[in-house]
């Protein structure tokens, strides 16, 4: 991922040894911190993928898989930059779209198609964090697969913002020229049920750039776009789920 920057083209004050005028230094500092956050977010997501998928494939083949899906049933909505002091975030449910059910169905279909596991069971989890998802789970054999929402840097518009889970992120400056990204960001972790040790953990992202506003203040999806979101989002969920299982070595 490449962070796009805008160079400060000011001339240094006469007699100053600094490459930029003092007034530009706070701006540069803010930009540097923004780019550092993007880099930390990127390595935070990809750094957990230090495992060999082929080893996971060998260790899990022939075992029963219990899948816990912690993706919310609602869409995650965020509008960044509505005003300097007003960034909005929230959840909204669409009648014809249930992200949790779609993730579960996609995982089930892909694992059964792999024909490597004698049994696959998918269960809903009210939790969205991996540690909390394990509370109360009593499985003593086979494999646990935790699937839950996570965050990923904005790739559609290369800003310093983050997508979060399954939903829409709208970006604007003081409410002007808002643009939208439709996204599905999910994380997965493969755990040995007997020892409760993690075998693999990684993330997957599918997104779509939309050069028009899809959200109203609130945030809330505009009525005229609700149908298109319900039709398009399942494609991103299936793409992210397929990518996730490939990366984990489960198919």
Short mmCIF file of C-alpha atoms in Angstrom, two decimals:
data_model
loop_
_atom_site.label_atom_id
_atom_site.label_comp_id
_atom_site.label_asym_id
_atom_site.label_seq_id
_atom_site.Cartn_x
_atom_site.Cartn_y
_atom_site.Cartn_z
CA UNK A 1 0.00 0.00 0.00
CA UNK A 2 1.30 3.47 -0.87
CA UNK A 3 0.53 6.54 1.20
CA UNK A 4 0.06 9.60 -0.97
CA UNK A 5 1.64 12.81 0.32
CA UNK A 6 1.52 16.46 -0.73
CA UNK A 7 4.83 18.23 -0.63
CA UNK A 8 5.08 21.59 1.13
CA UNK A 9 6.53 23.95 -1.46
CA UNK A 10 7.47 26.89 0.75
CA UNK A 11 10.79 28.65 0.63
CA UNK A 12 12.81 28.83 3.85
CA UNK A 13 13.03 32.13 5.66
CA UNK A 14 16.07 34.14 4.65
CA UNK A 15 19.03 33.37 6.84
CA UNK A 16 17.41 30.27 8.29
CA UNK A 17 19.23 26.93 8.17
CA UNK A 18 15.96 25.00 8.29
CA UNK A 19 14.75 23.33 5.06
CA UNK A 20 11.18 24.58 5.79
CA UNK A 21 9.79 27.72 7.46
CA UNK A 22 8.83 27.35 11.09
CA UNK A 23 5.12 27.65 10.16
CA UNK A 24 5.36 24.53 8.00
CA UNK A 25 6.94 22.33 10.67
CA UNK A 26 3.70 21.51 12.56
CA UNK A 27 2.06 20.55 9.25
CA UNK A 28 4.96 18.27 8.37
CA UNK A 29 4.87 16.71 11.83
CA UNK A 30 1.16 15.93 11.54
CA UNK A 31 1.68 14.37 8.11
CA UNK A 32 4.59 12.27 9.32
CA UNK A 33 2.53 11.01 12.26
CA UNK A 34 -0.33 10.18 9.89
CA UNK A 35 1.95 8.17 7.62
CA UNK A 36 3.43 6.42 10.67
CA UNK A 37 -0.08 5.37 11.77
CA UNK A 38 -0.77 3.93 8.33
CA UNK A 39 2.48 1.97 8.41
CA UNK A 40 1.77 0.68 11.92
CA UNK A 41 -1.71 -0.35 10.88
CA UNK A 42 -0.38 -2.15 7.83
CA UNK A 43 2.28 -4.06 9.71
CA UNK A 44 -0.13 -4.73 12.54
CA UNK A 45 -2.39 -6.55 10.11
CA UNK A 46 0.16 -8.32 7.97
CA UNK A 47 2.71 -8.96 10.69
CA UNK A 48 0.48 -11.59 12.29
CA UNK A 49 0.70 -13.65 9.11
CA UNK A 50 4.14 -15.10 10.01
CA UNK A 51 3.15 -18.72 9.49
CA UNK A 52 3.35 -21.29 6.72
CA UNK A 53 -0.07 -21.99 5.17
CA UNK A 54 1.16 -25.39 3.96
CA UNK A 55 1.92 -26.39 7.57
CA UNK A 56 -1.57 -25.29 8.63
CA UNK A 57 -3.03 -27.31 5.76
CA UNK A 58 -1.21 -30.44 6.91
CA UNK A 59 -2.12 -29.99 10.59
CA UNK A 60 -5.82 -29.32 9.97
CA UNK A 61 -6.56 -31.84 7.22
CA UNK A 62 -8.88 -34.62 8.40
CA UNK A 63 -9.99 -32.73 11.50
CA UNK A 64 -13.44 -31.39 12.33
CA UNK A 65 -13.71 -27.61 12.11
CA UNK A 66 -15.86 -25.48 14.40
CA UNK A 67 -16.30 -21.94 13.07
CA UNK A 68 -17.28 -19.02 15.32
CA UNK A 69 -18.43 -15.93 13.41
CA UNK A 70 -18.28 -12.65 15.33
CA UNK A 71 -19.05 -10.32 12.42
CA UNK A 72 -22.02 -8.08 13.38
CA UNK A 73 -25.36 -8.37 11.60
CA UNK A 74 -25.31 -4.62 10.99
CA UNK A 75 -23.16 -2.60 8.61
CA UNK A 76 -20.38 -0.46 10.05
CA UNK A 77 -20.78 3.13 8.82
CA UNK A 78 -18.30 5.98 9.20
CA UNK A 79 -18.17 9.51 7.83
CA UNK A 80 -14.77 11.09 8.35
CA UNK A 81 -14.30 14.83 7.99
CA UNK A 82 -17.92 16.00 8.07
CA UNK A 83 -16.49 18.96 9.96
CA UNK A 84 -13.19 19.42 11.73
CA UNK A 85 -14.78 18.43 15.05
CA UNK A 86 -17.49 16.07 13.85
CA UNK A 87 -16.58 12.59 12.68
CA UNK A 88 -19.49 10.16 12.75
CA UNK A 89 -19.65 6.40 13.16
CA UNK A 90 -22.43 3.93 13.76
CA UNK A 91 -24.18 0.71 12.79
CA UNK A 92 -27.15 0.23 10.49
CA UNK A 93 -29.12 -2.89 9.65
CA UNK A 94 -30.46 -3.51 6.14
CA UNK A 95 -33.44 -5.83 5.73
CA UNK A 96 -31.95 -7.79 2.83
CA UNK A 97 -28.37 -7.91 4.12
CA UNK A 98 -26.96 -9.84 7.11
CA UNK A 99 -23.12 -9.75 7.05
CA UNK A 100 -22.79 -12.33 9.84
CA UNK A 101 -24.97 -14.86 8.03
CA UNK A 102 -23.21 -14.25 4.70
CA UNK A 103 -19.76 -14.75 6.23
CA UNK A 104 -20.93 -17.98 7.89
CA UNK A 105 -22.50 -19.30 4.69
CA UNK A 106 -19.41 -18.44 2.65
CA UNK A 107 -17.03 -20.13 5.11
CA UNK A 108 -19.21 -23.23 5.27
CA UNK A 109 -19.45 -23.51 1.46
CA UNK A 110 -15.72 -23.04 0.91
CA UNK A 111 -14.63 -25.50 3.61
CA UNK A 112 -17.06 -28.18 2.42
CA UNK A 113 -15.88 -27.67 -1.18
CA UNK A 114 -12.29 -28.19 -0.01
CA UNK A 115 -13.28 -31.80 0.90
CA UNK A 116 -10.57 -31.97 3.56
CA UNK A 117 -12.63 -31.85 6.74
CA UNK A 118 -15.00 -34.61 7.96
CA UNK A 119 -17.28 -32.12 9.68
CA UNK A 120 -17.78 -28.35 9.53
CA UNK A 121 -20.02 -26.54 12.02
CA UNK A 122 -20.67 -22.78 11.87
CA UNK A 123 -21.95 -20.89 14.91
CA UNK A 124 -22.74 -17.22 15.55
CA UNK A 125 -20.87 -15.38 18.27
CA UNK A 126 -22.11 -12.18 19.92
CA UNK A 127 -18.49 -11.16 20.48
CA UNK A 128 -16.33 -9.28 17.96
CA UNK A 129 -12.93 -9.86 19.62
CA UNK A 130 -11.08 -13.16 19.35
CA UNK A 131 -10.26 -13.46 23.06
CA UNK A 132 -13.88 -12.91 24.07
CA UNK A 133 -15.13 -15.33 21.40
CA UNK A 134 -13.32 -18.20 23.13
CA UNK A 135 -15.08 -17.65 26.46
CA UNK A 136 -17.33 -20.62 27.21
CA UNK A 137 -16.08 -22.71 24.27
CA UNK A 138 -15.52 -26.27 25.50
CA UNK A 139 -14.27 -28.05 22.36
CA UNK A 140 -11.39 -30.41 23.23
CA UNK A 141 -10.52 -31.74 19.80
CA UNK A 142 -10.43 -30.63 16.18
CA UNK A 143 -9.89 -27.08 14.96
CA UNK A 144 -11.47 -23.78 15.94
CA UNK A 145 -11.74 -21.03 13.33
CA UNK A 146 -12.54 -17.56 14.65
CA UNK A 147 -13.80 -15.01 12.12
CA UNK A 148 -14.35 -11.44 13.26
CA UNK A 149 -14.21 -7.82 11.99
CA UNK A 150 -11.02 -5.81 12.01
CA UNK A 151 -9.55 -2.62 10.54
CA UNK A 152 -7.48 -1.96 7.42
CA UNK A 153 -5.94 1.20 5.92
CA UNK A 154 -7.97 3.02 3.26
CA UNK A 155 -6.79 1.70 -0.10
CA UNK A 156 -9.51 3.19 -2.30
CA UNK A 157 -8.51 6.82 -1.75
CA UNK A 158 -5.11 6.38 -0.06
CA UNK A 159 -6.04 8.52 2.96
CA UNK A 160 -4.85 8.04 6.53
CA UNK A 161 -8.26 6.62 7.50
CA UNK A 162 -9.21 3.00 8.19
CA UNK A 163 -11.99 0.69 7.06
CA UNK A 164 -13.63 -1.14 9.94
CA UNK A 165 -15.40 -4.45 9.42
CA UNK A 166 -18.15 -4.76 6.82
CA UNK A 167 -19.71 -1.48 5.75
CA UNK A 168 -19.18 1.94 4.21
CA UNK A 169 -16.64 4.68 4.89
CA UNK A 170 -17.38 8.15 3.52
CA UNK A 171 -14.60 10.70 3.33
CA UNK A 172 -15.02 14.46 2.88
CA UNK A 173 -13.39 17.73 3.84
CA UNK A 174 -15.82 20.08 5.58
CA UNK A 175 -18.66 18.17 3.90
CA UNK A 176 -17.40 18.98 0.39
CA UNK A 177 -17.06 16.41 -2.44
CA UNK A 178 -17.77 13.35 -0.25
CA UNK A 179 -16.58 10.00 -1.62
CA UNK A 180 -17.41 6.52 -0.41
CA UNK A 181 -15.65 3.18 -0.06
CA UNK A 182 -17.65 -0.04 0.31
CA UNK A 183 -15.55 -2.53 2.26
CA UNK A 184 -15.38 -5.94 3.89
CA UNK A 185 -12.48 -6.37 6.33
CA UNK A 186 -12.35 -9.62 8.28
CA UNK A 187 -9.74 -11.39 10.37
CA UNK A 188 -9.40 -15.10 10.96
CA UNK A 189 -7.52 -17.22 13.48
CA UNK A 190 -7.00 -21.00 13.41
CA UNK A 191 -6.70 -22.55 16.86
CA UNK A 192 -5.90 -26.08 18.00
CA UNK A 193 -8.93 -26.87 20.15
CA UNK A 194 -7.06 -29.35 22.37
CA UNK A 195 -4.16 -27.07 23.32
CA UNK A 196 -5.78 -23.68 22.61
CA UNK A 197 -2.67 -22.63 20.71
CA UNK A 198 -2.91 -20.41 17.65
CA UNK A 199 -1.73 -21.95 14.38
CA UNK A 200 -2.42 -19.03 12.07
CA UNK A 201 -3.87 -15.52 12.13
CA UNK A 202 -4.33 -13.04 9.29
CA UNK A 203 -6.76 -10.64 7.63
CA UNK A 204 -8.45 -10.11 4.26
CA UNK A 205 -9.88 -7.02 2.57
CA UNK A 206 -12.24 -6.42 -0.35
CA UNK A 207 -13.25 -2.87 -1.24
CA UNK A 208 -14.88 -0.74 -3.93
CA UNK A 209 -14.25 2.93 -4.65
CA UNK A 210 -17.39 5.02 -5.22
CA UNK A 211 -16.92 8.63 -6.29
CA UNK A 212 -20.22 9.82 -4.83
CA UNK A 213 -21.82 10.15 -1.38
CA UNK A 214 -23.75 7.14 -0.06
CA UNK A 215 -24.27 8.38 3.49
CA UNK A 216 -26.38 10.99 5.19
CA UNK A 217 -25.43 12.58 8.49
CA UNK A 218 -26.00 10.21 11.35
CA UNK A 219 -24.48 8.32 9.63
CA UNK A 220 -27.24 6.66 7.65
CA UNK A 221 -27.33 5.09 4.17
CA UNK A 222 -29.21 7.19 1.63
CA UNK A 223 -32.52 5.64 0.64
CA UNK A 224 -31.66 5.59 -3.08
CA UNK A 225 -28.47 3.58 -2.40
CA UNK A 226 -29.78 0.99 0.05
CA UNK A 227 -30.71 -1.49 -2.68
CA UNK A 228 -27.32 -1.26 -4.44
CA UNK A 229 -25.49 -1.77 -1.13
CA UNK A 230 -27.58 -4.86 -0.40
CA UNK A 231 -26.78 -6.23 -3.86
CA UNK A 232 -23.04 -5.41 -3.97
CA UNK A 233 -21.88 -6.08 -0.42
CA UNK A 234 -22.30 -9.90 -0.60
CA UNK A 235 -19.70 -9.96 -3.40
CA UNK A 236 -17.15 -8.23 -1.16
CA UNK A 237 -17.96 -10.53 1.75
CA UNK A 238 -17.47 -13.63 -0.39
CA UNK A 239 -14.23 -12.25 -1.89
CA UNK A 240 -12.79 -11.40 1.52
CA UNK A 241 -13.83 -14.76 2.99
CA UNK A 242 -12.28 -16.71 0.11
CA UNK A 243 -9.06 -14.70 0.39
CA UNK A 244 -8.97 -15.23 4.15
CA UNK A 245 -9.25 -19.03 3.96
CA UNK A 246 -6.59 -19.15 1.25
CA UNK A 247 -4.19 -17.13 3.39
CA UNK A 248 -4.87 -19.30 6.43
CA UNK A 249 -4.11 -22.48 4.50
CA UNK A 250 -7.62 -23.89 4.88
CA UNK A 251 -8.36 -24.32 1.18
#
